[in-house]
CSV table of C-alpha atoms in Angstrom, one decimal:
chain,number,residue,atom,x,y,z
A,1,ARG,CA,9.8,6.7,14.1
A,2,PRO,CA,8.6,3.1,14.2
A,3,GLU,CA,5.3,4.0,12.5
A,4,MET,CA,3.3,7.0,11.3
A,5,THR,CA,-0.1,6.7,13.1
A,6,PRO,CA,0.8,8.5,16.4
A,7,SER,CA,2.4,11.3,14.4
A,8,LEU,CA,-0.7,11.6,12.2
A,9,ALA,CA,-2.9,11.7,15.3
A,10,ARG,CA,-0.9,14.6,16.7
A,11,MET,CA,-1.2,16.5,13.4
A,12,VAL,CA,-4.9,15.9,13.2
A,13,MET,CA,-5.3,17.0,16.9
A,14,ALA,CA,-3.4,20.3,16.1
A,15,LYS,CA,-5.8,21.1,13.3
A,16,GLN,CA,-8.9,19.2,14.4
A,17,ARG,CA,-11.4,22.1,14.6
A,18,GLY,CA,-10.4,23.4,11.1
A,19,LEU,CA,-10.3,20.1,9.2
A,20,PRO,CA,-13.1,19.2,6.8
A,21,LEU,CA,-14.2,15.7,7.5
A,22,PRO,CA,-13.9,13.0,6.4
A,23,LEU,CA,-10.1,13.4,6.1
A,24,LYS,CA,-8.5,10.9,3.7
A,25,TRP,CA,-4.7,10.8,4.2
A,26,TYR,CA,-1.9,8.8,2.7
A,27,SER,CA,1.9,8.8,3.3
A,28,LEU,CA,5.0,6.9,2.4
A,29,PRO,CA,7.3,7.4,5.4
A,30,GLN,CA,10.6,5.8,6.1
A,31,CYS,CA,10.4,3.8,9.4
A,32,TRP,CA,12.9,2.3,11.8
A,33,ARG,CA,12.4,-0.5,14.3
A,34,TYR,CA,14.9,-2.1,16.6
A,35,GLU,CA,14.3,-5.7,16.2
A,36,ARG,CA,15.7,-9.0,14.9
A,37,MET,CA,15.9,-9.0,11.1
A,38,THR,CA,14.4,-11.9,9.3
A,39,ARG,CA,13.1,-12.5,5.8
A,40,GLY,CA,10.7,-9.7,5.0
A,41,ARG,CA,11.5,-7.8,8.2
A,42,ARG,CA,14.1,-5.1,8.4
A,43,ARG,CA,15.2,-2.4,10.8
A,44,GLU,CA,14.7,0.2,8.2
A,45,HIS,CA,11.9,0.2,5.6
A,46,PHE,CA,9.4,2.3,3.7
A,47,GLN,CA,5.7,2.0,4.5
A,48,TRP,CA,2.6,3.0,2.6
A,49,ASN,CA,0.0,4.3,5.0
A,50,MET,CA,-3.7,5.2,4.3
A,51,ASP,CA,-6.0,6.5,7.0
A,52,ILE,CA,-9.6,7.9,7.1
A,53,TRP,CA,-10.7,10.1,9.9
A,54,GLY,CA,-14.2,11.2,10.8
A,55,VAL,CA,-16.2,8.1,9.6
A,56,ALA,CA,-17.7,5.9,12.3
A,57,GLY,CA,-19.1,3.3,10.0
A,58,VAL,CA,-17.4,0.4,8.2
A,59,THR,CA,-17.6,2.2,4.8
A,60,ALA,CA,-14.2,3.6,5.7
A,61,GLU,CA,-12.7,0.1,6.2
A,62,ALA,CA,-14.3,-1.0,3.0
A,63,GLU,CA,-12.7,1.8,1.1
A,64,LEU,CA,-9.2,1.1,2.5
A,65,LEU,CA,-9.5,-2.6,1.8
A,66,SER,CA,-10.5,-1.7,-1.8
A,67,ALA,CA,-7.2,0.3,-2.1
A,68,ILE,CA,-5.2,-2.7,-0.9
A,69,THR,CA,-6.8,-5.2,-3.2
A,70,SER,CA,-6.6,-2.8,-6.1
A,71,PHE,CA,-2.8,-2.5,-5.5
A,72,PHE,CA,-2.5,-6.3,-5.4
A,73,GLU,CA,-4.3,-6.6,-8.7
A,74,GLN,CA,-2.2,-3.9,-10.3
A,75,VAL,CA,1.1,-5.8,-9.5
A,76,GLY,CA,-0.3,-9.0,-10.9
A,77,LEU,CA,-1.5,-10.8,-7.7
A,78,THR,CA,-4.9,-12.4,-7.3
A,79,SER,CA,-7.1,-13.6,-4.5
A,80,ASN,CA,-5.6,-17.1,-5.1
A,81,ASP,CA,-2.2,-15.6,-4.1
A,82,ILE,CA,-3.3,-13.3,-1.3
A,83,GLY,CA,-6.0,-13.2,1.3
A,84,ILE,CA,-6.9,-10.6,3.9
A,85,LYS,CA,-7.9,-11.9,7.4
A,86,VAL,CA,-10.6,-9.8,9.0
A,87,ASN,CA,-11.8,-9.8,12.6
A,88,SER,CA,-13.3,-7.3,15.2
A,89,ARG,CA,-11.7,-6.5,18.5
A,90,GLY,CA,-15.2,-5.5,19.6
A,91,ALA,CA,-16.4,-9.1,19.1
A,92,ILE,CA,-13.4,-10.5,21.0
A,93,GLN,CA,-14.0,-8.0,23.8
A,94,GLU,CA,-17.7,-9.0,24.1
A,95,ILE,CA,-16.6,-12.6,24.5
A,96,LEU,CA,-13.9,-11.8,27.1
A,97,LEU,CA,-16.3,-9.7,29.1
A,98,GLY,CA,-18.7,-12.6,29.1
A,99,LEU,CA,-15.9,-14.8,30.4
A,100,GLY,CA,-15.3,-12.4,33.3
A,101,VAL,CA,-12.1,-10.8,31.9
A,102,PRO,CA,-12.1,-7.2,33.1
A,103,GLU,CA,-12.0,-4.4,30.5
A,104,GLU,CA,-8.6,-3.1,31.7
A,105,LYS,CA,-7.0,-6.4,30.8
A,106,PHE,CA,-8.4,-6.5,27.3
A,107,ALA,CA,-5.5,-4.7,25.5
A,108,GLN,CA,-2.9,-6.8,27.3
A,109,THR,CA,-4.7,-10.0,26.3
A,110,CYS,CA,-4.9,-8.9,22.6
A,111,VAL,CA,-1.2,-8.2,22.6
A,112,LEU,CA,-0.6,-11.8,23.8
A,113,VAL,CA,-3.1,-13.3,21.3
A,114,ASP,CA,-1.2,-11.5,18.5
A,115,LYS,CA,1.9,-13.6,19.5
A,116,LEU,CA,0.1,-17.0,19.0
A,117,GLU,CA,1.7,-17.7,15.7
A,118,LYS,CA,5.1,-16.6,16.9
A,119,MET,CA,5.4,-18.3,20.3
A,120,PRO,CA,4.5,-21.8,21.7
A,121,ARG,CA,1.0,-22.1,23.3
A,122,GLU,CA,2.6,-23.0,26.6
A,123,ALA,CA,4.5,-19.7,26.7
A,124,ILE,CA,1.3,-17.8,25.8
A,125,GLU,CA,-0.6,-19.5,28.6
A,126,LYS,CA,2.1,-18.6,31.1
A,127,GLU,CA,2.0,-14.9,30.0
A,128,MET,CA,-1.8,-14.9,30.2
A,129,GLN,CA,-1.6,-16.3,33.7
A,130,ALA,CA,0.8,-13.6,34.6
A,131,VAL,CA,-1.8,-11.0,33.4
A,132,GLY,CA,-4.2,-12.6,35.9
A,133,LEU,CA,-6.3,-15.0,33.8
A,134,GLU,CA,-7.3,-18.4,35.0
A,135,MET,CA,-6.6,-21.5,33.0
A,136,PRO,CA,-10.3,-22.3,32.2
A,137,VAL,CA,-10.7,-18.8,30.8
A,138,ILE,CA,-7.4,-19.1,28.9
A,139,ASP,CA,-8.6,-22.4,27.4
A,140,ARG,CA,-11.9,-20.9,26.3
A,141,ILE,CA,-10.2,-17.8,24.8
A,142,LEU,CA,-7.8,-20.0,22.8
A,143,GLU,CA,-10.8,-22.1,21.6
A,144,VAL,CA,-12.7,-19.0,20.5
A,145,LEU,CA,-9.8,-17.8,18.5
A,146,GLN,CA,-10.0,-20.9,16.3
A,147,THR,CA,-13.3,-19.6,14.9
A,148,LYS,CA,-13.2,-19.1,11.1
A,149,ASP,CA,-16.9,-18.5,10.3
A,150,LEU,CA,-19.2,-15.6,11.0
A,151,ASP,CA,-22.1,-17.9,11.8
A,152,ALA,CA,-20.0,-19.7,14.4
A,153,MET,CA,-19.0,-16.3,15.8
A,154,GLN,CA,-22.7,-15.4,16.1
A,155,GLU,CA,-23.3,-18.4,18.3
A,156,LEU,CA,-20.6,-17.0,20.7
A,157,VAL,CA,-21.6,-13.3,20.7
A,158,GLY,CA,-25.3,-13.4,19.9
A,159,LYS,CA,-27.2,-12.2,16.8
A,160,ASP,CA,-27.6,-8.7,18.4
A,161,SER,CA,-23.9,-8.1,18.7
A,162,LYS,CA,-22.9,-4.7,17.3
A,163,ALA,CA,-19.4,-5.9,16.4
A,164,LEU,CA,-20.8,-8.9,14.5
A,165,GLY,CA,-23.2,-6.6,12.6
A,166,GLU,CA,-20.2,-4.4,11.5
A,167,LEU,CA,-18.4,-7.5,10.3
A,168,ARG,CA,-21.4,-8.7,8.2
A,169,ASN,CA,-21.8,-5.2,6.8
A,170,LEU,CA,-18.2,-5.1,5.8
A,171,PHE,CA,-18.4,-8.4,4.0
A,172,ASP,CA,-21.6,-7.1,2.2
A,173,LEU,CA,-19.7,-4.0,1.1
A,174,ALA,CA,-16.8,-6.1,0.0
A,175,GLU,CA,-19.1,-8.0,-2.3
A,176,ALA,CA,-20.4,-4.7,-3.7
A,177,TYR,CA,-16.9,-3.5,-4.4
A,178,GLY,CA,-16.0,-6.8,-6.0
A,179,TYR,CA,-13.3,-8.0,-3.6
A,180,LYS,CA,-15.1,-10.3,-1.2
A,181,ASP,CA,-13.1,-13.3,-2.4
A,182,TRP,CA,-10.0,-11.7,-0.9
A,183,LEU,CA,-11.5,-11.6,2.6
A,184,VAL,CA,-11.3,-14.4,5.2
A,185,PHE,CA,-12.9,-14.1,8.6
A,186,ASP,CA,-10.4,-15.2,11.3
A,187,ALA,CA,-11.1,-14.7,15.0
A,188,SER,CA,-7.4,-15.0,15.9
A,189,VAL,CA,-6.4,-11.8,14.2
A,190,VAL,CA,-6.4,-9.0,16.7
A,191,ARG,CA,-3.2,-7.0,15.7
A,192,GLY,CA,-0.6,-6.3,18.3
A,193,LEU,CA,-1.0,-2.6,18.8
A,194,ALA,CA,-3.0,-1.7,21.9
A,195,TYR,CA,-4.8,1.3,20.3
A,196,TYR,CA,-7.0,-0.7,18.0
A,197,THR,CA,-10.7,-0.7,19.0
A,198,GLY,CA,-12.8,-2.3,16.3
A,199,ILE,CA,-12.4,-4.1,13.0
A,200,VAL,CA,-8.8,-5.2,12.3
A,201,PHE,CA,-7.3,-6.8,9.2
A,202,GLU,CA,-4.1,-8.4,8.0
A,203,GLY,CA,-2.9,-9.4,4.5
A,204,PHE,CA,-1.3,-12.8,4.1
A,205,ASP,CA,0.0,-15.0,1.3
A,206,ARG,CA,-2.1,-18.1,1.0
A,207,LYS,CA,0.9,-20.5,0.7
A,208,GLY,CA,2.0,-19.4,4.2
A,209,GLU,CA,5.6,-18.7,3.1
A,210,PHE,CA,5.8,-15.1,4.3
A,211,ARG,CA,4.9,-13.0,7.4
A,212,ALA,CA,2.0,-10.5,7.3
A,213,ILE,CA,2.1,-8.4,4.1
A,214,CYS,CA,0.1,-5.5,5.5
A,215,GLY,CA,-2.3,-4.8,8.4
A,216,GLY,CA,-4.5,-2.2,10.0
A,217,GLY,CA,-7.7,-1.5,11.8
A,218,ARG,CA,-9.9,1.0,13.6
A,219,TYR,CA,-8.5,3.2,16.3
A,220,ASP,CA,-11.3,5.5,17.5
A,221,LYS,CA,-9.8,6.3,20.9
A,222,LEU,CA,-6.3,7.3,19.9
A,223,LEU,CA,-6.9,11.0,19.6
A,224,GLY,CA,-8.6,11.1,23.0
A,225,SER,CA,-5.6,9.4,24.6
A,226,PHE,CA,-3.5,12.3,23.4
A,227,GLY,CA,-5.8,14.8,25.0
A,228,GLY,CA,-7.8,15.7,21.9
A,229,GLU,CA,-11.5,15.3,21.1
A,230,ALA,CA,-12.5,11.7,20.2
A,231,LEU,CA,-12.7,11.2,16.5
A,232,PRO,CA,-13.3,7.9,14.7
A,233,ALA,CA,-10.4,6.7,12.6
A,234,VAL,CA,-9.2,3.7,10.7
A,235,GLY,CA,-6.0,3.0,8.7
A,236,PHE,CA,-3.4,0.5,7.5
A,237,GLY,CA,0.3,0.2,7.1
A,238,PHE,CA,1.9,-1.6,4.1
A,239,GLY,CA,5.6,-2.1,4.3
A,240,ASP,CA,7.9,-2.6,1.3
A,241,ALA,CA,9.9,-5.6,2.6
A,242,VAL,CA,7.4,-8.5,2.5
A,243,ILE,CA,5.7,-7.5,-0.7
A,244,ALA,CA,9.1,-7.2,-2.4
A,245,GLU,CA,10.0,-10.7,-1.3
A,246,LEU,CA,6.6,-12.0,-2.5
A,247,LEU,CA,6.8,-10.4,-5.9
A,248,MET,CA,10.3,-11.6,-6.5
A,249,ALA,CA,9.3,-15.1,-5.5
A,250,LYS,CA,6.4,-15.1,-7.9
A,251,GLY,CA,8.4,-13.5,-10.7
A,252,LYS,CA,6.2,-10.5,-10.7
A,253,MET,CA,8.5,-7.7,-9.5
A,254,PRO,CA,8.1,-4.8,-11.9
A,255,SER,CA,11.1,-3.8,-14.0
A,256,PHE,CA,12.3,-0.3,-13.4
A,257,ALA,CA,15.1,-0.5,-15.9
A,258,SER,CA,13.4,1.4,-18.7
A,259,PRO,CA,11.4,4.6,-18.0
A,260,ASN,CA,9.7,4.3,-21.4
A,261,ILE,CA,10.1,7.9,-22.5
A,262,PRO,CA,8.3,8.1,-25.8
A,263,VAL,CA,10.3,10.9,-27.5
A,264,VAL,CA,14.1,11.7,-27.5
A,265,VAL,CA,15.2,15.0,-29.0
A,266,SER,CA,18.8,15.7,-30.0
A,267,ALA,CA,20.9,18.4,-31.7
A,268,PHE,CA,23.3,17.4,-34.5
A,269,GLU,CA,25.7,20.1,-33.4
A,270,THR,CA,26.2,22.4,-30.4
A,271,ALA,CA,25.0,25.5,-32.3
A,272,LEU,CA,21.6,23.8,-32.7
A,273,GLN,CA,21.2,22.9,-29.0
A,274,PRO,CA,18.9,25.9,-28.3
A,275,VAL,CA,16.6,24.7,-31.1
A,276,ALA,CA,16.5,21.2,-29.7
A,277,ALA,CA,15.6,22.7,-26.3
A,278,LYS,CA,12.8,24.7,-28.0
A,279,VAL,CA,11.5,21.5,-29.7
A,280,ALA,CA,11.5,19.6,-26.4
A,281,SER,CA,9.8,22.4,-24.6
A,282,LYS,CA,7.0,22.5,-27.2
A,283,LEU,CA,6.4,18.8,-27.0
A,284,ARG,CA,6.4,18.8,-23.2
A,285,GLY,CA,3.9,21.7,-23.3
A,286,ALA,CA,1.7,19.4,-25.4
A,287,GLY,CA,1.8,16.8,-22.6
A,288,LEU,CA,4.5,14.4,-23.9
A,289,ASP,CA,7.3,12.9,-21.9
A,290,VAL,CA,10.5,14.0,-23.7
A,291,ASP,CA,14.1,13.2,-23.0
A,292,LEU,CA,16.4,16.0,-24.3
A,293,MET,CA,20.0,15.0,-25.1
A,294,LEU,CA,22.1,17.6,-23.3
A,295,ASP,CA,25.3,16.8,-25.2
A,296,VAL,CA,26.0,16.3,-28.9
A,297,LYS,CA,26.2,12.5,-29.6
A,298,LYS,CA,26.9,10.3,-32.6
A,299,PRO,CA,23.8,8.7,-34.1
A,300,LYS,CA,24.9,5.3,-32.9
A,301,GLN,CA,25.1,6.5,-29.4
A,302,ILE,CA,21.7,8.2,-29.6
A,303,LEU,CA,20.0,5.1,-30.9
A,304,LYS,CA,21.5,3.1,-28.1
A,305,HIS,CA,20.1,5.7,-25.7
A,306,THR,CA,16.6,5.6,-27.3
A,307,ASP,CA,16.6,1.8,-26.9
A,308,ARG,CA,17.6,2.1,-23.3
A,309,VAL,CA,14.7,4.5,-22.4
A,310,GLY,CA,12.2,2.7,-24.6
A,311,ALA,CA,11.6,5.6,-26.9
A,312,SER,CA,9.3,5.3,-29.9
A,313,TYR,CA,10.4,8.5,-31.7
A,314,TRP,CA,13.7,10.3,-32.2
A,315,VAL,CA,13.6,14.0,-33.2
A,316,SER,CA,16.9,15.2,-34.7
A,317,VAL,CA,17.6,18.9,-35.2
A,318,ALA,CA,20.1,18.9,-38.1
A,319,PRO,CA,21.6,21.9,-40.0
A,320,THR,CA,20.4,20.9,-43.5
A,321,GLU,CA,16.7,20.5,-42.5
A,322,TRP,CA,16.8,23.4,-40.0
A,323,LYS,CA,17.7,25.8,-42.8
A,324,ASP,CA,14.0,25.4,-43.8
A,325,GLU,CA,13.0,25.4,-40.1
A,326,ARG,CA,12.2,21.7,-40.2
A,327,VAL,CA,13.3,18.8,-38.0
A,328,VAL,CA,13.7,15.1,-38.7
A,329,LEU,CA,11.3,12.7,-37.0
A,330,LYS,CA,12.2,9.1,-37.0
A,331,ASN,CA,9.7,6.4,-36.0
A,332,LEU,CA,11.9,3.9,-34.2
A,333,ASN,CA,9.5,1.0,-34.7
A,334,SER,CA,8.7,1.3,-38.4
A,335,LYS,CA,12.0,3.1,-39.2
A,336,ASP,CA,10.1,5.7,-41.3
A,337,GLN,CA,11.6,9.1,-41.4
A,338,THR,CA,10.1,12.5,-42.3
A,339,ASP,CA,10.8,16.2,-42.1
A,340,LEU,CA,8.4,18.4,-40.3
A,341,SER,CA,8.0,21.9,-38.9
A,342,ILE,CA,7.8,22.2,-35.1
A,343,ASP,CA,4.1,22.8,-35.2
A,344,GLU,CA,3.6,19.8,-37.6
A,345,LEU,CA,5.7,17.7,-35.2
A,346,VAL,CA,3.6,18.6,-32.2
A,347,GLU,CA,0.4,17.9,-34.1
A,348,LYS,CA,1.7,14.5,-35.3
A,349,LEU,CA,2.9,13.3,-31.9
A,350,THR,CA,-0.1,14.4,-29.9
A,351,PRO,CA,-3.5,12.7,-30.0
């Protein structure tokens, strides 16, 4: 599959009458696309998707944008590094209708507009003419797409525009969430997929070194196109390729070398392996992440392993201490060592 949205739409359609709404959905599918590979664009990739069904207002868009900006913050990126361009296909459609462009040509026109940054203007003009648009209309469309300010857009669509009102509402919600500084209004963003119907958005790096990081928008008519009952929906796709390139370029790629398991448990000899398993099970039952050594190793090897997994404690089940039903707890940071019963061990290591 090239993307997940049509598959999700079919799943929603199959269960539509029994679904509690709103439906909030996320997935991390593997996607395949037959296209020329470039930096940040592969034929095979994983993609984080989030979608909300059953909400007609822009509160859904605001929630999804909050998830995106929260992710950026968690991986160490700021609004100085990343911006999210926002526009409304509804506003562009209002302008096109005012220019005399018939509604049936709107989706084709949006697909061409999405190519503006990838193709020369002359090539776009030729394709628009092939669609049936006249040059004065094409010039006006391309002029409108340069708009970067909501007030300037209001002069084009009028203050009573529904689409403009939705955009202003979204920016107000973004301010309430605390991520307004991430958003940038840009009339040229329409997204290339024909099923988008309202607000659309696209993540970009402010230095302009990479292609779009993520993108999405509203697709209220998709379910109806499959034969289901119309249901408002909005979602985004966030591939792993561009964000990985960006994080590596900025030196912010998380390290996955160490799982940081806090406790390692080992048996001094094979006969004590069942006891070590019991100790590990008790600690895991208390909510701790525990790595149980499955083979008997020398202390030097165990310490090398604890260092590799980032452990803070090493619990050793040794014959001398276990005669008194006690185990050895070593604090790997302070190097302190003490003998404890299993219950005392659990109590000491859990908050």
